[in-house]
């Protein structure tokens, strides 16, 4: 009765998925690695609901031909190796050719890709590993992979997903690591459709570290020891925290988790750290690729060194000497502390070798000519309040007895439950109700923040939330800023915080959402001026409290919005930079209908 059977392909892929796809963050990692391998200069990642409902990765890399796009979804299809020997020479992340089919086997995936040289692209839809549609499609050059409903067909795995915030935290951690390993690449990461983290192409490693850890007072050391280059960015021992999650180690620009390396970093603080406590440290180790093997773990997180002792002692020797000088006591961070320079003395001559190896890796990446200037920043707000208007209950009248010219404005109605339509003497005004309300709330919170007097509302039942370790430091650091924004938070044992108040103008909004979004934007706004950071954070918070599109509004409500907007400074744009109102003059309309 028992017979040996070859597993159907989809089942085999699902089993492989068990190794590769542990949680949404592993999907993010695999897709972004593929984008990097494809030479992308810019990678956008959006995750919805912690990645469980949707992960989208868009790149401007090489793209795939229609044939390759189909092949890529088949097990063991890879453009990166053809024989086992190639494995050891490999400069790329991929090699097993199993990530895409594995992910596709446990989700609903849409792949859209176009090579730069082709005029049309390809779209392929896969459900649970089965290709259900393949067609020609218009597409920007590069690749977009959209992974929806992760584990929809493996309910047992879906059950193991943690809360949205925890999964989102893991996804953001994955992006942080990949960004550190690929500092030339621009990363734009967003949650639920809004960009929360912008890491522009960095000149050097130090700049990328700075983008990720701006407030942590990391000091840099770089030296070469036993032909191993060690660059460390280290936080003072006073900032140590329990657990090694904040020790990030990279070998030849791959993030790895290696107990020996972590122990070496800990030992470098020679007795300054209690057992189990670690200071934030980002350590880049570069060495001859021939003496290190990454192919020992399905997720490629582990390494095997041919001589581990030599690596560990190189790390401790470079870092210990530096830590013993207590570089953190120097007042402020000098810019020069963040330059990643080759050491002056290089007895072994390997530094040159290592850096030319790194240079070769970097220069093999195509230059997409992306500069910061070419990306849109928030448009300058325009002042709309040049004319004085007034309005009351439905009909509009001239403001009596004033010397100012008053434009009569009449509310016409709501279109698509999204736009409020008004008319005045000159034409028709179309207002985006969500953007307008957001702008109003933004103005109020910002005023309250400026005057240090923003009314907050105490929660009858304080809300306890799980705080991913990766956010603990940030939450502690920003507690005072959050309080000024009306968000009262207290720390409660490791891994949790308690929210006891929220801004009064945002009553009714989920405190947990407000808190995580505020933190997320603080993180994303690192390196900006305080005021810009606050603007970002407020913009994110008020988004939740605003009237949505799809909400029906009464005449009174619509008029209230119009008038409140008139009182709001810089009313022309919502905090996300979208336009709030548009005007079409009657003369334009006349022209359109052929009257003029
Ligand atoms: P691997 O990366 O191990 O080769 P994957 O399953 O991750 O395997 O990808 C399979 C193949 O699909 C890759 O070798 C590559 O040729 C192609 N591919 C995947 N993602 C992209 C992308 N973003 N841009 C271009 N090609 C891609
Ligand atoms: Mg891959």
Coordinates of C-alpha atoms and ligand atoms in Angstrom, one line a residue:
X1 CA 0.0 0.0 0.0
X2 CA 2.8 2.4 0.8
X3 CA 4.4 3.8 -2.2
X4 CA 7.0 6.3 -2.7
X5 CA 5.7 9.4 -4.4
X6 CA 7.2 12.5 -5.8
X7 CA 5.5 15.4 -4.1
X8 CA 3.3 17.7 -6.3
X9 CA 5.3 20.8 -7.0
X10 CA 3.0 23.1 -5.0
X11 CA 3.3 21.0 -1.9
X12 CA 7.1 20.9 -2.3
X13 CA 7.0 24.7 -2.6
X14 CA 4.9 25.0 0.5
X15 CA 7.3 22.9 2.4
X16 CA 10.2 25.0 1.2
X17 CA 8.1 28.0 2.2
X18 CA 8.1 26.7 5.8
X19 CA 11.9 27.4 5.8
X20 CA 12.0 30.6 3.8
X21 CA 8.8 32.3 4.8
X22 CA 8.6 32.4 8.6
X23 CA 6.6 35.7 8.8
X24 CA 5.9 38.7 6.6
X25 CA 9.3 40.2 7.4
X26 CA 11.0 37.2 5.7
X27 CA 9.0 38.0 2.6
X28 CA 10.1 41.6 2.7
X29 CA 13.7 40.4 3.1
X30 CA 13.6 38.0 0.2
X31 CA 11.9 40.4 -2.2
X32 CA 14.2 43.3 -1.3
X33 CA 17.3 41.1 -1.7
X34 CA 16.1 40.2 -5.2
X35 CA 15.6 43.9 -6.0
X36 CA 19.2 44.6 -4.8
X37 CA 20.5 41.7 -6.9
X38 CA 18.6 43.2 -9.9
X39 CA 20.7 46.4 -9.4
X40 CA 17.9 48.6 -8.1
X41 CA 18.8 52.1 -7.1
X42 CA 15.5 52.7 -5.4
X43 CA 13.3 50.3 -3.6
X44 CA 9.9 51.0 -2.2
X45 CA 8.3 48.7 0.3
X46 CA 4.8 49.0 1.6
X47 CA 3.2 46.8 4.1
X48 CA -0.5 46.7 5.0
X49 CA -1.6 45.3 8.4
X50 CA 1.9 44.2 9.4
X51 CA 2.4 42.6 6.0
X52 CA -0.2 39.9 6.6
X53 CA -2.7 41.4 4.2
X54 CA -0.3 42.9 1.7
X55 CA 3.4 43.5 1.0
X56 CA 4.4 45.4 -2.1
X57 CA 8.0 45.8 -3.2
X58 CA 8.7 48.0 -6.2
X59 CA 12.2 48.5 -7.7
X60 CA 13.8 50.2 -10.6
X61 CA 16.2 47.3 -11.3
X62 CA 16.8 45.2 -14.4
X63 CA 13.3 43.8 -14.7
X64 CA 12.5 40.5 -16.3
X65 CA 11.6 39.3 -19.7
X66 CA 8.2 37.5 -20.1
X67 CA 10.0 34.1 -20.2
X68 CA 12.1 34.8 -17.2
X69 CA 9.2 36.1 -15.2
X70 CA 7.5 32.7 -15.6
X71 CA 10.7 30.8 -14.9
X72 CA 11.4 32.8 -11.8
X73 CA 8.2 31.4 -10.3
X74 CA 9.4 27.8 -10.8
X75 CA 11.4 26.0 -8.1
X76 CA 15.1 26.2 -8.5
X77 CA 14.9 28.7 -11.2
X78 CA 17.6 31.3 -10.7
X79 CA 19.6 33.5 -12.9
X80 CA 22.4 33.5 -10.4
X81 CA 24.1 30.1 -10.5
X82 CA 24.2 27.1 -12.7
X83 CA 26.6 24.9 -10.8
X84 CA 27.5 24.1 -7.2
X85 CA 30.9 25.8 -7.8
X86 CA 29.3 29.1 -8.5
X87 CA 27.9 29.1 -4.9
X88 CA 31.2 30.1 -3.5
X89 CA 31.9 32.9 -5.9
X90 CA 28.6 34.4 -5.4
X91 CA 28.3 38.2 -4.8
X92 CA 24.5 38.1 -4.7
X93 CA 22.0 37.3 -2.1
X94 CA 20.1 34.7 -4.0
X95 CA 21.1 31.3 -5.2
X96 CA 18.6 28.8 -4.3
X97 CA 15.9 30.0 -6.6
X98 CA 13.2 29.1 -4.2
X99 CA 12.1 32.3 -2.6
X100 CA 9.6 33.4 -5.2
X101 CA 7.9 30.0 -5.7
X102 CA 7.8 29.5 -1.9
X103 CA 6.2 32.9 -1.3
X104 CA 3.9 32.4 -4.3
X105 CA 2.8 29.0 -2.9
X106 CA 1.4 30.6 0.4
X107 CA -0.1 33.8 -0.9
X108 CA -1.8 35.6 -3.8
X109 CA 1.1 37.1 -5.7
X110 CA 1.1 39.5 -8.6
X111 CA 4.3 40.1 -10.4
X112 CA 4.7 43.1 -12.8
X113 CA 7.9 43.6 -14.5
X114 CA 9.5 45.3 -17.5
X115 CA 13.1 45.3 -18.7
X116 CA 14.4 48.7 -19.6
X117 CA 14.9 47.7 -23.2
X118 CA 11.4 46.3 -23.7
X119 CA 8.4 48.4 -24.6
X120 CA 5.8 46.4 -22.7
X121 CA 5.9 44.5 -19.5
X122 CA 4.5 41.3 -18.1
X123 CA 1.9 40.7 -15.4
X124 CA 1.5 37.3 -13.8
X125 CA -0.9 36.4 -11.1
X126 CA -0.4 33.4 -8.9
X127 CA -2.7 32.0 -6.3
X128 CA -1.4 29.4 -3.9
X129 CA 1.4 28.6 -6.3
X130 CA -0.8 28.2 -9.4
X131 CA -0.4 30.7 -12.2
X132 CA -3.9 32.0 -13.0
X133 CA -3.1 34.8 -15.3
X134 CA -0.3 35.9 -17.5
X135 CA -0.6 38.9 -19.8
X136 CA 1.3 41.7 -21.4
X137 CA 0.9 44.9 -19.4
X138 CA 2.2 48.4 -19.2
X139 CA 4.7 48.8 -16.5
X140 CA 7.5 51.1 -15.4
X141 CA 10.9 49.7 -16.0
X142 CA 11.8 47.4 -13.1
X143 CA 9.8 45.0 -11.0
X144 CA 6.9 45.2 -8.7
X145 CA 5.9 42.2 -6.6
X146 CA 2.7 42.3 -4.7
X147 CA 2.1 39.6 -2.1
X148 CA -1.4 39.6 -0.7
X149 CA -3.1 37.4 2.0
X150 CA 0.0 35.7 3.3
X151 CA -0.7 32.1 4.5
X152 CA -4.3 32.3 3.3
X153 CA -4.1 28.6 2.4
X154 CA -2.0 27.6 5.4
X155 CA -4.3 28.6 8.3
X156 CA -2.0 26.9 10.8
X157 CA 0.8 29.3 9.9
X158 CA -1.5 32.3 9.8
X159 CA -2.5 31.7 13.4
X160 CA 1.1 32.2 14.5
X161 CA 1.3 35.7 13.2
X162 CA 1.6 38.2 16.0
X163 CA -0.2 41.6 16.2
X164 CA 0.0 44.0 13.4
X165 CA 2.5 46.2 15.2
X166 CA 4.8 43.4 16.1
X167 CA 4.9 42.1 12.5
X168 CA 5.3 45.6 11.1
X169 CA 8.2 46.1 13.6
X170 CA 9.9 43.0 12.2
X171 CA 9.4 44.2 8.6
X172 CA 10.9 47.5 9.5
X173 CA 13.8 45.8 11.2
X174 CA 14.4 43.8 8.0
X175 CA 14.5 47.0 6.0
X176 CA 16.8 48.6 8.4
X177 CA 19.3 45.7 8.1
X178 CA 19.1 45.6 4.4
X179 CA 19.6 49.4 4.2
X180 CA 22.7 49.1 6.3
X181 CA 24.0 46.4 4.1
X182 CA 23.3 48.5 0.9
X183 CA 23.9 52.1 1.7
X184 CA 23.9 53.3 -1.9
X185 CA 20.3 52.2 -2.4
X186 CA 17.4 54.5 -1.6
X187 CA 14.7 52.8 0.5
X188 CA 11.3 54.2 0.9
X189 CA 9.3 52.2 3.4
X190 CA 5.6 52.7 4.2
X191 CA 2.8 51.2 6.2
X192 CA -0.8 51.1 5.0
X193 CA 0.1 53.3 2.0
X194 CA 1.9 56.1 3.8
X195 CA 5.7 56.4 3.7
X196 CA 7.1 56.2 7.2
X197 CA 10.8 55.8 6.5
X198 CA 12.9 57.5 3.9
X199 CA 16.5 56.4 3.5
X200 CA 18.1 58.3 0.7
X201 CA 21.1 56.9 -1.1
X202 CA 24.0 57.5 1.3
X203 CA 27.5 58.6 0.3
X204 CA 29.0 56.1 2.7
X205 CA 28.3 53.6 5.4
X206 CA 28.6 56.2 8.2
X207 CA 25.9 58.3 6.6
X208 CA 23.5 55.3 6.4
X209 CA 24.2 54.4 10.0
X210 CA 23.5 58.0 10.9
X211 CA 20.2 57.9 9.0
X212 CA 19.2 54.8 11.0
X213 CA 20.5 55.7 14.5
X214 CA 20.6 59.5 14.4
X215 CA 20.0 60.1 18.1
X216 CA 22.1 57.3 19.5
X217 CA 25.5 58.9 19.9
X218 CA 27.2 56.1 18.1
X219 CA 31.0 56.5 17.6
X220 CA 32.9 54.9 14.8
X221 CA 36.1 53.0 14.7
X222 CA 37.6 51.3 11.7
X223 CA 40.7 49.2 11.6
X224 CA 42.2 46.1 10.0
X225 CA 43.5 43.2 12.0
X226 CA 44.7 39.8 10.7
X227 CA 43.5 40.7 7.3
X228 CA 40.0 41.4 8.6
X229 CA 38.5 44.8 8.3
X230 CA 36.3 45.8 11.2
X231 CA 34.2 48.9 11.3
X232 CA 32.2 49.5 14.4
X233 CA 29.6 52.1 15.3
X234 CA 29.2 51.8 19.0
X235 CA 26.9 53.3 21.7
X236 CA 28.1 54.2 25.2
X237 CA 27.8 51.5 27.8
X238 CA 25.4 53.7 29.8
X239 CA 22.8 53.1 27.1
X240 CA 22.9 49.3 27.3
X241 CA 19.7 47.4 27.2
X242 CA 18.8 43.8 27.9
X243 CA 19.1 41.4 25.0
X244 CA 21.3 41.5 22.0
X245 CA 18.7 42.7 19.5
X246 CA 20.5 46.0 19.2
X247 CA 23.8 44.4 18.2
X248 CA 23.8 44.2 14.4
X249 CA 26.6 42.4 12.7
X250 CA 27.3 42.3 9.0
X251 CA 29.8 40.1 7.3
X252 CA 30.8 41.2 3.8
X253 CA 27.7 43.3 3.9
X254 CA 25.3 40.6 4.8
X255 CA 23.4 40.8 8.0
X256 CA 24.2 37.7 10.1
X257 CA 23.3 36.5 13.6
X258 CA 26.3 34.7 15.1
X259 CA 26.6 34.1 18.8
X260 CA 30.4 34.3 18.6
X261 CA 30.4 37.7 17.0
X262 CA 27.8 39.0 19.5
X263 CA 29.9 37.7 22.3
X264 CA 33.0 39.4 20.9
X265 CA 31.2 42.8 20.7
X266 CA 30.0 42.4 24.3
X267 CA 33.5 41.4 25.5
X268 CA 34.9 44.6 23.8
X269 CA 33.2 46.6 26.5
X270 CA 35.5 44.8 29.0
X271 CA 33.4 44.5 32.1
X272 CA 31.4 47.7 31.5
X273 CA 28.3 45.7 30.7
X274 CA 26.3 43.4 32.9
X275 CA 25.8 39.9 31.5
X276 CA 22.8 39.8 29.2
X277 CA 23.0 43.6 28.6
X278 CA 24.3 45.0 25.4
X279 CA 25.0 48.5 24.0
X280 CA 23.7 49.3 20.6
X281 CA 26.4 48.4 18.1
X282 CA 26.5 48.1 14.4
X283 CA 29.6 46.2 13.2
X284 CA 30.7 45.6 9.7
X285 CA 33.3 42.9 9.2
X286 CA 34.8 42.4 5.7
X287 CA 37.1 39.7 4.7
X288 CA 38.2 37.5 1.9
X289 CA 34.9 35.8 0.7
X290 CA 36.8 32.5 0.3
X291 CA 37.1 32.0 4.1
X292 CA 33.4 32.5 4.9
X293 CA 30.4 30.4 3.9
X294 CA 26.8 31.8 4.0
X295 CA 25.1 28.7 2.6
X296 CA 24.3 27.1 5.9
X297 CA 20.9 28.5 6.7
X298 CA 17.7 28.7 4.6
X299 CA 17.4 32.4 5.4
X300 CA 21.1 32.9 5.1
X301 CA 21.4 34.5 8.5
X302 CA 24.2 32.2 9.7
X303 CA 27.7 32.1 8.6
X304 CA 30.5 29.6 8.9
X305 CA 34.0 31.0 9.2
X306 CA 36.9 28.8 8.2
X307 CA 38.7 30.2 11.2
X308 CA 36.2 31.6 13.6
X309 CA 38.7 32.3 16.3
X310 CA 40.7 34.7 14.1
X311 CA 37.5 36.6 13.2
X312 CA 36.3 36.9 16.8
X313 CA 39.7 38.1 18.1
X314 CA 40.0 40.6 15.2
X315 CA 36.7 42.1 16.3
X316 CA 37.6 42.3 20.0
X317 CA 41.0 43.7 19.3
X318 CA 39.7 46.5 17.1
X319 CA 36.7 47.4 19.3
X320 CA 38.3 47.0 22.8
X321 CA 41.0 49.5 22.2
X322 CA 38.4 52.0 21.0
X323 CA 35.9 51.4 23.8
X324 CA 38.7 51.9 26.4
X325 CA 39.2 55.5 25.2
X326 CA 35.6 56.3 26.1
X327 CA 35.0 58.2 22.9
X328 CA 31.5 59.2 23.9
X329 CA 32.7 61.7 26.5
X330 CA 33.8 64.0 23.7
X331 CA 31.2 66.8 23.6
X332 CA 28.9 66.4 20.7
X333 CA 29.4 64.4 17.6
X334 CA 32.0 65.7 15.2
X335 CA 31.1 65.1 11.6
X336 CA 34.5 63.6 11.1
X337 CA 33.6 60.9 13.6
X338 CA 31.3 59.6 10.9
X339 CA 33.7 59.2 8.1
X340 CA 34.5 55.7 7.0
X341 CA 38.1 56.0 6.1
X342 CA 40.7 53.4 5.5
X343 CA 43.2 53.2 8.4
X344 CA 46.4 55.1 7.8
X345 CA 48.7 52.2 8.7
X346 CA 48.0 49.0 7.0
X347 CA 50.8 46.5 7.7
X348 CA 49.1 43.7 6.0
X349 CA 48.1 45.6 2.9
X350 CA 44.7 43.9 3.1
X351 CA 42.8 47.1 3.7
X352 CA 43.4 48.1 0.1
X353 CA 42.3 44.6 -0.9
X354 CA 39.2 44.7 1.2
X355 CA 38.2 48.1 0.0
X356 CA 38.8 47.4 -3.6
X357 CA 36.7 44.3 -3.1
X358 CA 34.0 46.5 -1.7
X359 CA 34.4 49.1 -4.3
X360 CA 34.1 46.4 -7.0
X361 CA 30.9 45.3 -5.4
X362 CA 29.5 48.8 -5.3
X363 CA 30.6 49.8 -8.7
X364 CA 28.9 46.7 -10.2
X365 CA 25.7 48.3 -9.3
X366 CA 24.3 50.3 -12.1
X367 CA 24.1 54.0 -11.5
X368 CA 20.5 55.1 -12.0
X369 CA 21.4 58.7 -11.6
X370 CA 19.0 59.1 -8.7
X371 CA 19.7 62.2 -6.7
X372 CA 17.8 63.4 -3.7
X373 CA 16.8 66.5 -5.6
X374 CA 14.9 64.5 -8.1
X375 CA 12.4 63.2 -5.6
X376 CA 9.4 65.3 -4.7
X377 CA 9.4 66.8 -1.3
X378 CA 6.4 68.3 0.4
X379 CA 5.0 71.2 -1.7
X380 CA 5.2 74.6 -0.2
X381 CA 1.9 75.5 1.4
X382 CA 0.2 78.3 -0.3
X383 CA -1.9 80.9 1.5
X384 CA -5.5 80.7 0.3
X385 CA -6.9 83.2 2.8
X386 CA -6.5 86.2 0.7
X387 CA -10.1 86.9 0.3
X388 CA -12.5 87.1 3.2
X389 CA -15.6 85.0 2.9
X390 CA -18.5 84.4 5.0
X391 CA -21.3 82.0 5.0
X392 CA -24.2 80.9 7.1
X393 CA -26.9 78.3 7.2
X394 CA -27.2 77.5 3.6
X395 CA -27.5 80.8 2.0
X396 CA -24.6 83.1 1.8
X397 CA -24.8 86.8 2.3
X398 CA -22.5 89.7 2.0
X399 CA -20.8 90.6 5.2
X400 CA -22.8 93.7 6.2
X401 CA -21.1 96.9 7.0
X402 CA -17.5 95.8 6.6
X403 CA -14.9 97.6 4.6
X404 CA -13.6 94.3 3.3
X405 CA -14.9 92.8 0.1
X406 CA -16.7 89.7 1.0
X407 CA -17.1 86.9 -1.5
X408 CA -20.4 85.1 -1.1
X409 CA -19.9 81.4 -1.0
X410 CA -22.7 78.9 -1.4
X411 CA -22.5 75.2 -0.5
X412 CA -23.8 73.1 -3.4
X413 CA -23.4 69.5 -2.2
X414 CA -21.2 66.5 -1.8
X415 CA -19.9 64.4 -4.7
X416 CA -18.9 60.8 -4.3
X417 CA -19.0 61.2 -0.5
X418 CA -15.5 62.6 -1.0
X419 CA -15.7 66.2 -2.4
X420 CA -17.5 69.2 -1.1
X421 CA -18.6 71.5 -3.8
X422 CA -19.1 75.2 -3.3
X423 CA -19.6 78.1 -5.6
X424 CA -18.7 81.8 -5.3
X425 CA -18.9 84.7 -7.7
X426 CA -16.0 83.5 -9.9
X427 CA -16.5 79.8 -10.1
X428 CA -16.8 76.4 -8.5
X429 CA -14.6 75.3 -5.6
X430 CA -14.0 71.6 -5.1
X431 CA -12.7 70.6 -1.7
X432 CA -11.3 67.2 -0.7
X433 CA -13.2 66.6 2.6
X434 CA -10.6 64.4 4.1
X435 CA -7.6 66.6 3.2
X436 CA -9.5 69.7 4.4
X437 CA -10.4 68.2 7.8
X438 CA -6.9 66.9 8.2
X439 CA -5.5 70.3 7.5
X440 CA -7.8 71.8 10.2
X441 CA -6.8 69.3 12.8
X442 CA -3.2 69.7 11.9
X443 CA -3.4 73.4 12.5
X444 CA -5.0 72.9 15.9
X445 CA -2.6 70.3 17.1
X446 CA 0.3 72.3 15.8
X447 CA -0.9 75.5 17.6
X448 CA -1.4 73.5 20.8
X449 CA 2.1 72.1 20.5
X450 CA 3.6 75.6 19.9
X451 CA 1.9 77.1 22.9
X452 CA 2.8 74.0 25.0
X453 CA -0.9 73.9 25.8
X454 CA -2.5 71.1 23.7
X455 CA -5.6 69.8 25.5
X456 CA -5.3 66.1 26.1
X457 CA -8.0 63.7 27.1
X458 CA -7.3 61.1 29.9
X459 CA -8.4 57.6 28.9
X460 CA -10.9 56.1 31.4
X461 CA -9.2 52.8 30.7
X462 CA -5.5 53.2 30.0
X463 CA -4.4 51.0 27.1
X464 CA -1.5 48.6 27.5
X465 CA 0.3 47.8 24.3
X466 CA 3.1 45.3 23.4
X467 CA 6.2 47.2 22.4
X468 CA 8.7 45.5 20.0
X469 CA 12.2 45.6 21.4
X470 CA 13.3 47.5 18.4
X471 CA 11.1 50.4 19.4
X472 CA 11.8 50.5 23.1
X473 CA 14.7 53.0 23.0
X474 CA 12.8 55.3 20.7
X475 CA 9.7 55.2 22.9
X476 CA 11.7 56.1 25.9
X477 CA 13.5 58.8 24.1
X478 CA 10.4 60.4 22.7
X479 CA 8.2 60.1 25.8
X480 CA 8.4 63.9 26.5
X481 CA 7.7 64.9 22.9
X482 CA 4.7 62.6 22.8
X483 CA 3.4 64.1 26.0
X484 CA 3.6 67.6 24.4
X485 CA 1.5 66.1 21.6
X486 CA -1.1 65.0 24.1
X487 CA 0.0 61.3 24.1
X488 CA 0.7 60.3 27.7
X489 CA 2.7 57.1 27.9
X490 CA 4.3 55.3 30.8
X491 CA 6.6 52.4 30.7
X492 CA 5.3 49.2 32.2
X493 CA 7.7 46.3 32.5
X494 CA 9.8 45.2 29.6
X495 CA 8.1 45.0 26.3
X496 CA 5.0 47.0 27.2
X497 CA 3.9 50.6 27.5
X498 CA 0.7 52.1 28.9
X499 CA -1.1 54.9 27.1
X500 CA -3.1 57.0 29.5
X501 CA -4.1 60.0 27.4
X502 CA -4.5 61.2 23.8
X503 CA -5.0 64.6 22.2
X504 CA -8.6 65.8 22.9
X505 CA -9.2 66.8 19.3
X506 CA -8.5 63.2 18.3
X507 CA -10.8 61.6 20.8
X508 CA -12.3 58.4 19.4
X509 CA -9.1 57.4 17.6
X510 CA -7.4 54.2 18.7
X511 CA -4.7 55.2 21.2
X512 CA -2.6 52.3 20.0
X513 CA -2.7 53.5 16.4
X514 CA -1.8 57.1 17.5
X515 CA 1.1 55.9 19.5
X516 CA 2.7 53.6 16.9
X517 CA 2.1 56.0 14.1
X518 CA 3.7 58.8 16.1
X519 CA 6.7 56.6 16.9
X520 CA 6.9 55.5 13.3
X521 CA 7.0 59.0 12.1
X522 CA 9.6 60.1 14.6
X523 CA 11.7 57.2 13.4
X524 CA 11.1 58.2 9.8
X525 CA 11.9 61.9 10.5
X526 CA 15.3 61.3 12.1
X527 CA 17.8 63.8 11.0
X528 CA 15.2 66.5 10.3
X529 CA 14.8 69.6 12.3
X530 CA 12.7 69.4 15.4
X531 CA 9.9 71.3 13.9
X532 CA 9.8 69.2 10.7
X533 CA 9.8 66.1 12.9
X534 CA 6.9 67.4 14.8
X535 CA 5.1 68.3 11.6
X536 CA 5.5 64.7 10.3
X537 CA 4.3 63.2 13.5
X538 CA 1.3 65.5 13.7
X539 CA 0.4 64.8 10.1
X540 CA 0.4 61.1 10.8
X541 CA -1.7 61.4 13.9
X542 CA -4.4 63.6 12.6
X543 CA -4.8 61.5 9.5
X544 CA -6.7 59.0 11.7
X545 CA -9.0 61.5 13.4
X546 CA -10.1 63.1 10.1
X547 CA -13.3 62.7 8.3
X548 CA -12.7 60.0 5.7
X549 CA -13.7 59.9 2.1
X550 CA -16.8 57.8 1.9
X551 CA -18.4 59.7 4.8
X552 CA -21.6 61.5 4.2
X553 CA -21.6 65.0 5.5
X554 CA -24.6 67.3 6.4
X555 CA -24.8 70.8 5.0
X556 CA -23.8 72.2 8.4
X557 CA -20.8 69.9 8.7
X558 CA -19.7 70.9 5.2
X559 CA -20.0 74.6 6.0
X560 CA -18.2 74.2 9.2
X561 CA -15.3 72.6 7.4
X562 CA -15.2 75.4 4.9
X563 CA -15.1 78.1 7.6
X564 CA -12.7 76.3 9.8
X565 CA -10.4 75.8 6.9
X566 CA -10.5 79.5 6.2
X567 CA -9.2 80.1 9.7
X568 CA -6.4 77.6 9.3
X569 CA -3.0 78.9 8.2
X570 CA -1.5 77.4 5.1
X571 CA -4.8 75.9 4.2
X572 CA -4.1 75.1 0.6
X573 CA -2.5 71.7 1.2
X574 CA -3.2 68.9 3.6
X575 CA -0.3 67.8 5.8
X576 CA 0.7 65.1 3.4
X577 CA 1.1 67.7 0.7
X578 CA -2.0 66.9 -1.3
X579 CA -4.0 69.8 -2.6
X580 CA -7.1 70.6 -0.4
X581 CA -9.1 72.7 -2.8
X582 CA -9.3 73.2 -6.5
X583 CA -11.1 75.9 -8.3
X584 CA -12.7 76.0 -11.8
X585 CA -13.7 79.5 -12.9
X586 CA -17.0 80.1 -14.7
X587 CA -15.1 81.5 -17.6
X588 CA -13.2 78.2 -17.9
X589 CA -16.4 76.3 -17.7
X590 CA -17.9 78.6 -20.3
X591 CA -15.0 77.9 -22.6
X592 CA -15.4 74.1 -22.0
X593 CA -19.0 74.1 -23.0
X594 CA -18.2 76.4 -26.0
X595 CA -19.9 79.5 -24.7
X596 CA -16.8 81.6 -24.3
Ligands
LIG1 P1 17.2 33.5 -6.3 O1 17.1 35.0 -5.8 O2 17.7 32.6 -5.3 O3 17.7 33.4 -7.6 P2 14.3 33.8 -6.3 O4 13.2 32.8 -6.2 O5 14.4 34.8 -5.2 O6 15.7 33.0 -6.4 O7 14.2 34.6 -7.6 C1 14.3 33.8 -8.9 C2 14.8 34.6 -10.0 O8 13.8 35.6 -10.4 C3 16.1 35.4 -9.7 O9 17.2 34.6 -9.9 C4 16.0 36.5 -10.7 O10 16.4 36.1 -12.0 C5 14.5 36.7 -10.9 N1 14.0 37.9 -10.1 C6 13.4 37.8 -8.9 N2 13.1 39.1 -8.4 C7 13.6 39.9 -9.3 C8 13.6 41.4 -9.4 N3 13.0 42.2 -8.4 N4 14.1 41.9 -10.5 C9 14.6 41.2 -11.5 N5 14.7 39.8 -11.4 C10 14.1 39.2 -10.4
LIG2 MG1 16.1 35.6 -4.2

